Structures are given as structure tokens and as C-alpha cells.
Tab-separated table of C-alpha atoms and ligand atoms in Angstrom:
chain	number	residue	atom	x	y	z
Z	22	UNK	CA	31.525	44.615	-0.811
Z	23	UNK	CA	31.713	42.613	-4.315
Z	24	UNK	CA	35.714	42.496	-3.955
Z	25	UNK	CA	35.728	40.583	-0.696
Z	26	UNK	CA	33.724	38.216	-2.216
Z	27	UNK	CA	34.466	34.562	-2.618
Z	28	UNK	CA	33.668	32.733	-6.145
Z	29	UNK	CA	31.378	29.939	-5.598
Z	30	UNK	CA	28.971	31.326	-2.915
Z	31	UNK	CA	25.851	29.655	-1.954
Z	32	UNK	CA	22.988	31.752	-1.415
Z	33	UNK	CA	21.042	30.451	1.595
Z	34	UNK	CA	17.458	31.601	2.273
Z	35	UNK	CA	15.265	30.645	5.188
Z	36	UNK	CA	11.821	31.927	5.344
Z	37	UNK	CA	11.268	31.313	9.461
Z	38	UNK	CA	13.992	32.137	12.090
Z	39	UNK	CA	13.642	29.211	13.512
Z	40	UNK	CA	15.342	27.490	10.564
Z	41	UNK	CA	18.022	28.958	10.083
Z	42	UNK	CA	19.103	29.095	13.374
Z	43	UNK	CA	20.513	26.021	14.271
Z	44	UNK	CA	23.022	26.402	11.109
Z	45	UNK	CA	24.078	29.953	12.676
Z	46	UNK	CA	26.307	28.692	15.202
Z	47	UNK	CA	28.058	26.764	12.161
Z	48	UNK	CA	29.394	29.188	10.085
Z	49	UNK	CA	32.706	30.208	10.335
Z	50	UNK	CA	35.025	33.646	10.210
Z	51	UNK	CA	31.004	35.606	10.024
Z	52	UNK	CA	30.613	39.049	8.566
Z	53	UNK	CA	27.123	40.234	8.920
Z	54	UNK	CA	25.770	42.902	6.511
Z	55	UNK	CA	22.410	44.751	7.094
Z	56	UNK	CA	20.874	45.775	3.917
Z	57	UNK	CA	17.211	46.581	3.775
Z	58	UNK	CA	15.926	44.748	6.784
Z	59	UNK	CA	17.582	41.880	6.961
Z	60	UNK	CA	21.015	40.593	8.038
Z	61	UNK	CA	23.102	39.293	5.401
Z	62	UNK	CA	24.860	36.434	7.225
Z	63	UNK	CA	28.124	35.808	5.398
Z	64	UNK	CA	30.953	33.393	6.044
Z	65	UNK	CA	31.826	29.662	5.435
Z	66	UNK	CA	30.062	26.388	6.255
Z	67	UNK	CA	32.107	23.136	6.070
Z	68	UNK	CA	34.397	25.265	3.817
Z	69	UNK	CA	32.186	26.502	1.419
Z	70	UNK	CA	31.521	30.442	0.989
Z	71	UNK	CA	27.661	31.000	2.135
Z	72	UNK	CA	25.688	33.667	2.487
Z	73	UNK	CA	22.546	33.388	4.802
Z	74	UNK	CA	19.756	35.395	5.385
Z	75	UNK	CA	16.112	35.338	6.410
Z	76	UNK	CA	13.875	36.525	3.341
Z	77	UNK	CA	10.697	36.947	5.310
Z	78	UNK	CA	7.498	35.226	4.049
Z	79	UNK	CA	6.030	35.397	0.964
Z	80	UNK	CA	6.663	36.123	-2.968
Z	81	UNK	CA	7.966	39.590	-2.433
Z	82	UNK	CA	9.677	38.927	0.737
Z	83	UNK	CA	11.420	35.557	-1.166
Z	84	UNK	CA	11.872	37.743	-4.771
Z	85	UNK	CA	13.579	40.648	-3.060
Z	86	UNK	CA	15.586	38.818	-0.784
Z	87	UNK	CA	16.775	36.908	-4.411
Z	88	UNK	CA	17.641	39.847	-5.541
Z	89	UNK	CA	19.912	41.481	-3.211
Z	90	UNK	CA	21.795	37.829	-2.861
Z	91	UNK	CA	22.599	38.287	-6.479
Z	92	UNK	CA	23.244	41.674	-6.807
Z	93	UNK	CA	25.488	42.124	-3.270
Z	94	UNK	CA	26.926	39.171	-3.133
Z	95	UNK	CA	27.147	37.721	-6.113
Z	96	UNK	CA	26.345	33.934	-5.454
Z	97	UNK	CA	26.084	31.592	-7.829
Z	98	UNK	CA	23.304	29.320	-6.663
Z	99	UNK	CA	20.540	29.335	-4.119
Z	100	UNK	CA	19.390	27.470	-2.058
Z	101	UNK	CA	15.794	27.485	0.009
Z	102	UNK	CA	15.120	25.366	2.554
Z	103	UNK	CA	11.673	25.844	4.799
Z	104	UNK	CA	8.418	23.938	5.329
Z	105	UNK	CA	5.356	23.411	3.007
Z	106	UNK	CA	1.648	21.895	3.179
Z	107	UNK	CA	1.503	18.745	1.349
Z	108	UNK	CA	-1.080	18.449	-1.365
Z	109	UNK	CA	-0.821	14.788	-1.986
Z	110	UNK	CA	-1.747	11.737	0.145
Z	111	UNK	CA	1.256	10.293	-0.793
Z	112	UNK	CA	3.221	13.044	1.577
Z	113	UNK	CA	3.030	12.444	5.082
Z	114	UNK	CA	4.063	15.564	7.266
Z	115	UNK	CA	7.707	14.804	8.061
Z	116	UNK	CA	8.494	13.836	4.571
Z	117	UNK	CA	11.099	15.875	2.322
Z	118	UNK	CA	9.936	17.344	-0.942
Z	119	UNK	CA	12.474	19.022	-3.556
Z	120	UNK	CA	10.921	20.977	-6.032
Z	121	UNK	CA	12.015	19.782	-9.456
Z	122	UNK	CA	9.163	22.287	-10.538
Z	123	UNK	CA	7.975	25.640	-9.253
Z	124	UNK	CA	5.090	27.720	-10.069
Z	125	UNK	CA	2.916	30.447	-9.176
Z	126	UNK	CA	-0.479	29.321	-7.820
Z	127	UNK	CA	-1.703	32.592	-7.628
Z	128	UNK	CA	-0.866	34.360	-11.060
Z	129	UNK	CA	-3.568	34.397	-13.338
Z	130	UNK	CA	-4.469	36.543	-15.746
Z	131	UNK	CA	-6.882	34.927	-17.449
Z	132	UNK	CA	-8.595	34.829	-20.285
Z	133	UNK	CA	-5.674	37.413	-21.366
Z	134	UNK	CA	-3.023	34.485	-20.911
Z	135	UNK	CA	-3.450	31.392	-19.566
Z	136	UNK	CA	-3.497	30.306	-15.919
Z	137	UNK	CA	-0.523	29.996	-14.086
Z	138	UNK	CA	1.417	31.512	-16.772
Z	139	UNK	CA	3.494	34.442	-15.934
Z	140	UNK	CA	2.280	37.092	-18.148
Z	141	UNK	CA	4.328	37.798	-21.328
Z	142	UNK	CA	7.237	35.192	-20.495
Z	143	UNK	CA	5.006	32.154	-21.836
Z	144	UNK	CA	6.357	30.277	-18.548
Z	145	UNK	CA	4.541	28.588	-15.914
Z	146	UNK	CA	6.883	26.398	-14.279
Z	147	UNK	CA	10.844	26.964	-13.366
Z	148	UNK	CA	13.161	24.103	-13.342
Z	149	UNK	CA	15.864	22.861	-11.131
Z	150	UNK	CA	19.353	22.536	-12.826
Z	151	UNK	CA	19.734	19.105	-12.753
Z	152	UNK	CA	23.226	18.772	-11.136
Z	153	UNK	CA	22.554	21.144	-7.803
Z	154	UNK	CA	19.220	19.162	-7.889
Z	155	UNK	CA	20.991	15.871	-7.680
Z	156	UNK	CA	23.174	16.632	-5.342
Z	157	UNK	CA	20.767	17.960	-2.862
Z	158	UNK	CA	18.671	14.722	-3.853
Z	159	UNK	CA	21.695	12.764	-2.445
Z	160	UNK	CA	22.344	14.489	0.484
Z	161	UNK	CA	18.833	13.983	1.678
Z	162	UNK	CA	19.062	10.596	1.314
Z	163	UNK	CA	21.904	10.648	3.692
Z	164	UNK	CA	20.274	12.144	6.017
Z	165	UNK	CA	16.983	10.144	5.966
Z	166	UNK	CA	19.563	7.603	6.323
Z	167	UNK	CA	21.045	8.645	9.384
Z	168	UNK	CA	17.890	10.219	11.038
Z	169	UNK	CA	18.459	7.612	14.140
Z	170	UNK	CA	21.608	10.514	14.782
Z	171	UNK	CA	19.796	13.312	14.908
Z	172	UNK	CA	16.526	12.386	16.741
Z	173	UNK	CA	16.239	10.777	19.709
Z	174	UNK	CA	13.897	7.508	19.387
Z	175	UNK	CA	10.790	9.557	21.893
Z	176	UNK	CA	11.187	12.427	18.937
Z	177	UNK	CA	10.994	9.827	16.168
Z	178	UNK	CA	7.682	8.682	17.876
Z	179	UNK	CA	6.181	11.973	18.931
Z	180	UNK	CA	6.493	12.970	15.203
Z	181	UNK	CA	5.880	9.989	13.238
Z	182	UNK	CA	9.208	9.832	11.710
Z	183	UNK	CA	10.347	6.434	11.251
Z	184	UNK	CA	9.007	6.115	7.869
Z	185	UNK	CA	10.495	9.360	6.219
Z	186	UNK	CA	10.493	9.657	2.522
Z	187	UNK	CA	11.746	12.101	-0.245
Z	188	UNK	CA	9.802	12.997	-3.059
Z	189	UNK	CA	10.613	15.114	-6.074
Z	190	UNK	CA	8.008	17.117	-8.359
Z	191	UNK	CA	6.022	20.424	-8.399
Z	192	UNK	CA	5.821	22.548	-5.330
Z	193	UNK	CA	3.479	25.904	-5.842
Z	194	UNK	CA	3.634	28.892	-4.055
Z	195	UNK	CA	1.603	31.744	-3.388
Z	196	UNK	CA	0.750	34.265	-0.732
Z	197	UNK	CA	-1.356	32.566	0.650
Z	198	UNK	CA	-1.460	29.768	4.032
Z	199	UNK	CA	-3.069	27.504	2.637
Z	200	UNK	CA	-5.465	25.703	5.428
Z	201	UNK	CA	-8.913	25.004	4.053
Z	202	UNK	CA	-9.465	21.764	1.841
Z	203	UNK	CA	-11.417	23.165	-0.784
Z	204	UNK	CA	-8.655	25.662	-1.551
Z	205	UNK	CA	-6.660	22.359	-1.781
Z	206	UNK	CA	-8.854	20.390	-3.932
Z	207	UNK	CA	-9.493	23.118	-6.222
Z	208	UNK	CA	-5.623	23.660	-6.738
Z	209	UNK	CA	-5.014	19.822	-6.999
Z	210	UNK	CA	-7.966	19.536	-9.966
Z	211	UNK	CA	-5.685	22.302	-12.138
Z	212	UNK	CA	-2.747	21.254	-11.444
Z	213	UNK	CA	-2.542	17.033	-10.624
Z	214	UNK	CA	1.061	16.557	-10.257
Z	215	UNK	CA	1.309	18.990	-7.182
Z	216	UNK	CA	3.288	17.771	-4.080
Z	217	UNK	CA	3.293	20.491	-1.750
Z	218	UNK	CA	2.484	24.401	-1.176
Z	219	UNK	CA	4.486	27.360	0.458
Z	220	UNK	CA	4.445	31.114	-0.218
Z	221	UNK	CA	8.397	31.424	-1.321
Z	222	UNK	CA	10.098	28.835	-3.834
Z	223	UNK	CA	8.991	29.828	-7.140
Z	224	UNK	CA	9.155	34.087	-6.545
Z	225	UNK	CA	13.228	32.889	-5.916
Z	226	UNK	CA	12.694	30.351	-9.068
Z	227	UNK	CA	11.469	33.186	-11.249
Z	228	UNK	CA	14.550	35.658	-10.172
Z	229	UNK	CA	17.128	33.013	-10.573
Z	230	UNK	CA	15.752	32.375	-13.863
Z	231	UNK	CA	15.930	36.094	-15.305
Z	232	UNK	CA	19.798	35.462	-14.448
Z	233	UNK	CA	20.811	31.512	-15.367
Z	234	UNK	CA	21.431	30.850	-12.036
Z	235	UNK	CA	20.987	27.342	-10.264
Z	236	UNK	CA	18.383	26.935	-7.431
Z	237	UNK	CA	17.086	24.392	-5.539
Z	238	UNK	CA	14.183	24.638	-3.271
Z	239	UNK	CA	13.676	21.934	-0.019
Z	240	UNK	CA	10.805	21.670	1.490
Z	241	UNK	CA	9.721	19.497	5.059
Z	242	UNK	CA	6.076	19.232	4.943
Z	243	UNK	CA	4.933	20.352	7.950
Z	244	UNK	CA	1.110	20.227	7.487
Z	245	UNK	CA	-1.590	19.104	5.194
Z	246	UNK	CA	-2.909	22.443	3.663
Z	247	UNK	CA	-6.088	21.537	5.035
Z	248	UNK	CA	-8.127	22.816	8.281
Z	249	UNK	CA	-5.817	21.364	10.882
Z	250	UNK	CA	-2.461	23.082	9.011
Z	251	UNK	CA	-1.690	25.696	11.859
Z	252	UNK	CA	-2.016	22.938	14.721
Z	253	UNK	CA	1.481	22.539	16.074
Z	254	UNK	CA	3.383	24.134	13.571
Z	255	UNK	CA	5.673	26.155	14.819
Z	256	UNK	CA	6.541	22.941	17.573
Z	257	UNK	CA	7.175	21.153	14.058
Z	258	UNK	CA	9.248	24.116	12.527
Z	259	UNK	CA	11.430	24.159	15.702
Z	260	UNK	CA	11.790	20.462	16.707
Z	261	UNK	CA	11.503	18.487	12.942
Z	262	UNK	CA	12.036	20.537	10.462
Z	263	UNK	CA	14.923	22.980	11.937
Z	264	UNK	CA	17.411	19.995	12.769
Z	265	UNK	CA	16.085	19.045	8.879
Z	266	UNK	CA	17.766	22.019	7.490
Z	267	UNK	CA	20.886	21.265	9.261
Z	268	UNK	CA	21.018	17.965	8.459
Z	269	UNK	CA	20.624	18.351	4.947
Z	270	UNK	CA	22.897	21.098	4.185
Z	271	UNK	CA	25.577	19.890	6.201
Z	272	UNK	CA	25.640	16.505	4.149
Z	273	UNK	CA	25.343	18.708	0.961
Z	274	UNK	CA	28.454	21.020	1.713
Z	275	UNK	CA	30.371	18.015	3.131
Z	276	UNK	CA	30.053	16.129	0.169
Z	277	UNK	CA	30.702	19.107	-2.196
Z	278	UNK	CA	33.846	18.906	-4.259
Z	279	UNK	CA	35.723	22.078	-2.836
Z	280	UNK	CA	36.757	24.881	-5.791
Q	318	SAH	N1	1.791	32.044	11.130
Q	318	SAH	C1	3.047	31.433	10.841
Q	318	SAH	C2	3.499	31.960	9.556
Q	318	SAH	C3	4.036	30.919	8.733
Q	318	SAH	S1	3.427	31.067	7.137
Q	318	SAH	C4	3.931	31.662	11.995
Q	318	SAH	O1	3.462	31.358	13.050
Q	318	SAH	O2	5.072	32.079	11.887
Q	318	SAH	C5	3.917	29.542	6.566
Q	318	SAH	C6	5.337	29.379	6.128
Q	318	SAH	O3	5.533	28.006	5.903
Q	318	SAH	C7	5.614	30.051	4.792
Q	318	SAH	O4	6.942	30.515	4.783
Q	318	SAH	C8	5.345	28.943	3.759
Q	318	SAH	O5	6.353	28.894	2.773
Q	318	SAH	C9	5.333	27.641	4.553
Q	318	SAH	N2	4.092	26.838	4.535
Q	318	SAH	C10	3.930	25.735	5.312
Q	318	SAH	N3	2.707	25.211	5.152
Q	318	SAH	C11	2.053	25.983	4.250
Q	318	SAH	C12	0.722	25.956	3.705
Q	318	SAH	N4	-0.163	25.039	4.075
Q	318	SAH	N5	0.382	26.915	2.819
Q	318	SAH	C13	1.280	27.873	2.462
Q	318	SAH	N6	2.533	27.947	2.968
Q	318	SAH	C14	2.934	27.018	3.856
């Protein structure tokens, strides 16, 4: 497989179907490759070489997915983009969150090392590469910009989207739906600067790490992380944060200086 493989792919995880299908019908001259469980979607989207595939949810689901991206397909940067619970006021469901950060919620081996920290690595937190992260940064501004094209004006009501905004910081994941507030209020007192939850971004953070690769993980909040989280939320996945997805990675590769 590695030989008809183009330089310069982007790895493209989803973690619902419902997200990555509305890019599906995009991609051009497709090749689909079934390796354990899933369906390697390769091909070309606005002329860059992608490969797209739907890791499942959670850490091992997102870590293994990783994994097989690199090691198949060789890409050379990764992109996630899904849906999160926001952990601070300041994130209103239908914002955009990019995680400049990514930890582990749910690692600790305490009092043997210290919370959060991946045992034996002395690391906590995985970083962005700053250019990918700017770029994506960019291209979400775009398309906050032109959100008038992509919902109708009864969609920007029904979802409260007229005031969309994109923040940049810590995401955590775990395995784990987060839904209950003291959950929520336990994880904000540890760690202050957290935006938003999901069960994915930082098991692909960690992988990408162990091999220098750039990732950048998007994230629509589609809930709180409190007791009303499930309400609605796979209408929200499907309606808001699906024609998200599309949005923003079709500004990215449009804007992306061809190699
Ligand atoms: N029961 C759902 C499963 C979705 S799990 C279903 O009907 O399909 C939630 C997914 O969204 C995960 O992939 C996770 O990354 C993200 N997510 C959104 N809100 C979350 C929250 N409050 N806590 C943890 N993950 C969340």
C-alpha cells in the first residue's frame, strides 16, 4: 500500500458517522481500505491527499485508529474533528474549541507520579504545532464568518448560532461521557484552564507525539458536561456540528498552499 501513497497526506479522524459523512461525497478518485474494522477512506479533498476514517469512540478506539494512519498510510499530520462538553461558562454549545492543549483526565497514578501525568514520560499535556494550529485557527474564522452560507436563518435560531465564537486552550479527554456536574466541577478545580471534554483528542495527541507528527484537534461543543448533556445530541451532531466539519476543513484545504 505505502508505494501508492501520496507525500503530504492528511490524516482525518471522525469519532461519530455522522461527521464525517457529509465530507464523503467530497473526496475525489476514492480507494477504500478495510483494515481492522474500519474503512480507510483514501483519496483527495480540494486537491489535497486525505485519508479518512471513523476511529470509534474513546482513547483506544482514537490511539489505535492513530496508529494504523501512521503506520499504513503514512500521513504526515492529523487532524480530529468531533464534538465535546464544554467545561467553561465562557463556551456556549455551538461554539468552536481547538485544543492548543490535550490531556488525559483519567490517568492517574497517584501518589506514584503525579496526576494527569502519563506515567514515566513526565508529560501531562501535548501541544499543537503551532503552524497546522494556525492555520486551522484561520480557517475557522472563515467559516464563523460565512455561517449565514451554510445555515439557513430558522437553523441559526433553532440552535442559537448567531453569536458563534472560537476559543483556543486545553481540551481533556477520557473514557468517560461526561454528564453530571460534580464530575465537572471536580475536573475544573484540578485543572482551571479547561475548555471542553471528549473521550478522543489527547489518546491521538499522545501517538502523534511518540512520532513528531503535527495534530490538531477541533472540537464543536455540543453540550455542557452537565445533567442535560445527552438531550438532543445526536440532532446537534447531525444538523450543527456535521455541516461544522465540512465547513471547516473545506476552508482549511482550500486555503492550503498545494505541494
Ligand atoms: N451515546 C452517544 C455516544 C457519543 S459519546 C451516541 O448516541 O452516539 C460522545 C462523543 O462526543 C465522544 O466521541 C466524545 O468525544 C464527544 N463528547 C461530546 N460531549 C462529551 C462529554 N460531555 N463528555 C465526553 N465526551 C463528549
Amino acid at each position: 500500500m505505502s508505494n501508492s501513497i501520496k507525500p503530504n497526506t492528511t490524516g482525518l479522524i471522525f469519532a461519530m458517522r455522522e461527521e464525517q459523512e457529509g465530507l464523503q461525497s467530497f473526496i475525489q478518485n476514492k480507494k477504500v481500505h478495510h483494515i481492522a474494522k474500519r474503512d480507510f477512506i483514501q483519496g483527495e479533498l480540494w486537491g489535497h491527499p486525505v485519508v479518512m476514517v471513523l476511529s470509534g469512540i474513546g482513547k483506544v478506539a482514537a490511539a489505535s485508529t492513530t496508529s494504523l494512519l501512521i503506520h499504513h498510510f503514512q500521513v504526515n499530520q492529523l487532524i480530529l474533528s468531533g464534538v465535546a462538553g464544554s467545561t467553561d461558562p465562557v463556551l456556549k454549545v455551538g461554539d468552536i474549541v481547538i485544543g492548543k492543549e490535550l490531556l488525559q483526565h483519567d490517568i492517574d497514578a497517584s501518589p506514584l507520579f503525579p496526576r494527569f501525568e502519563i506515567p514515566l514520560t513526565g508529560k501531562s499535556r501535548f501541544f499543537a504545532q503551532k503552524d497546522l494550529l494556525n492555520e486551522v485557527q484561520n480557517a475557522t474564522t472563515r467559516f464563523i464568518q460565512s455561517m449565514k452560507q451554510h445555515f439557513s436563518s430558522a437553523q441559526l435560531d433553532e440552535f442559537q448560532l448567531q453569536n458563534v465564537k472560537l476559543h483556543t486552550g486545553l481540551i481533556a479527554s477520557g473514557d468517560q461521557f461526561i454528564h453530571d456536574s460534580s464530575v465537572l466541577n471536580q475536573l475544573k478545580q484540578a485543572l482551571p484552564d479547561l475548555l471542553a471534554v471528549e473521550m478522543e483528542g489527547a489518546a491521538i495527541a499522545q501517538v502523534c507525539e511518540e512520532h513528531d507528527l503535527a495534530f490538531v484537534i477541533i472540537r464543536t461543543i455540543s453540550d455542557s458536561a452537565n445533567e442535560t448533556a445527552h438531550i438532543d445530541f445526536l440532532s446537534f451532531v447531525k444538523n450543527v456540528a456535521a455541516p461544522y466539519s465540512l465547513g471547516i476543513l473545506k476552508n482549511y484545504f482550500e486555503n492550503r498552499i498545494k505541494s
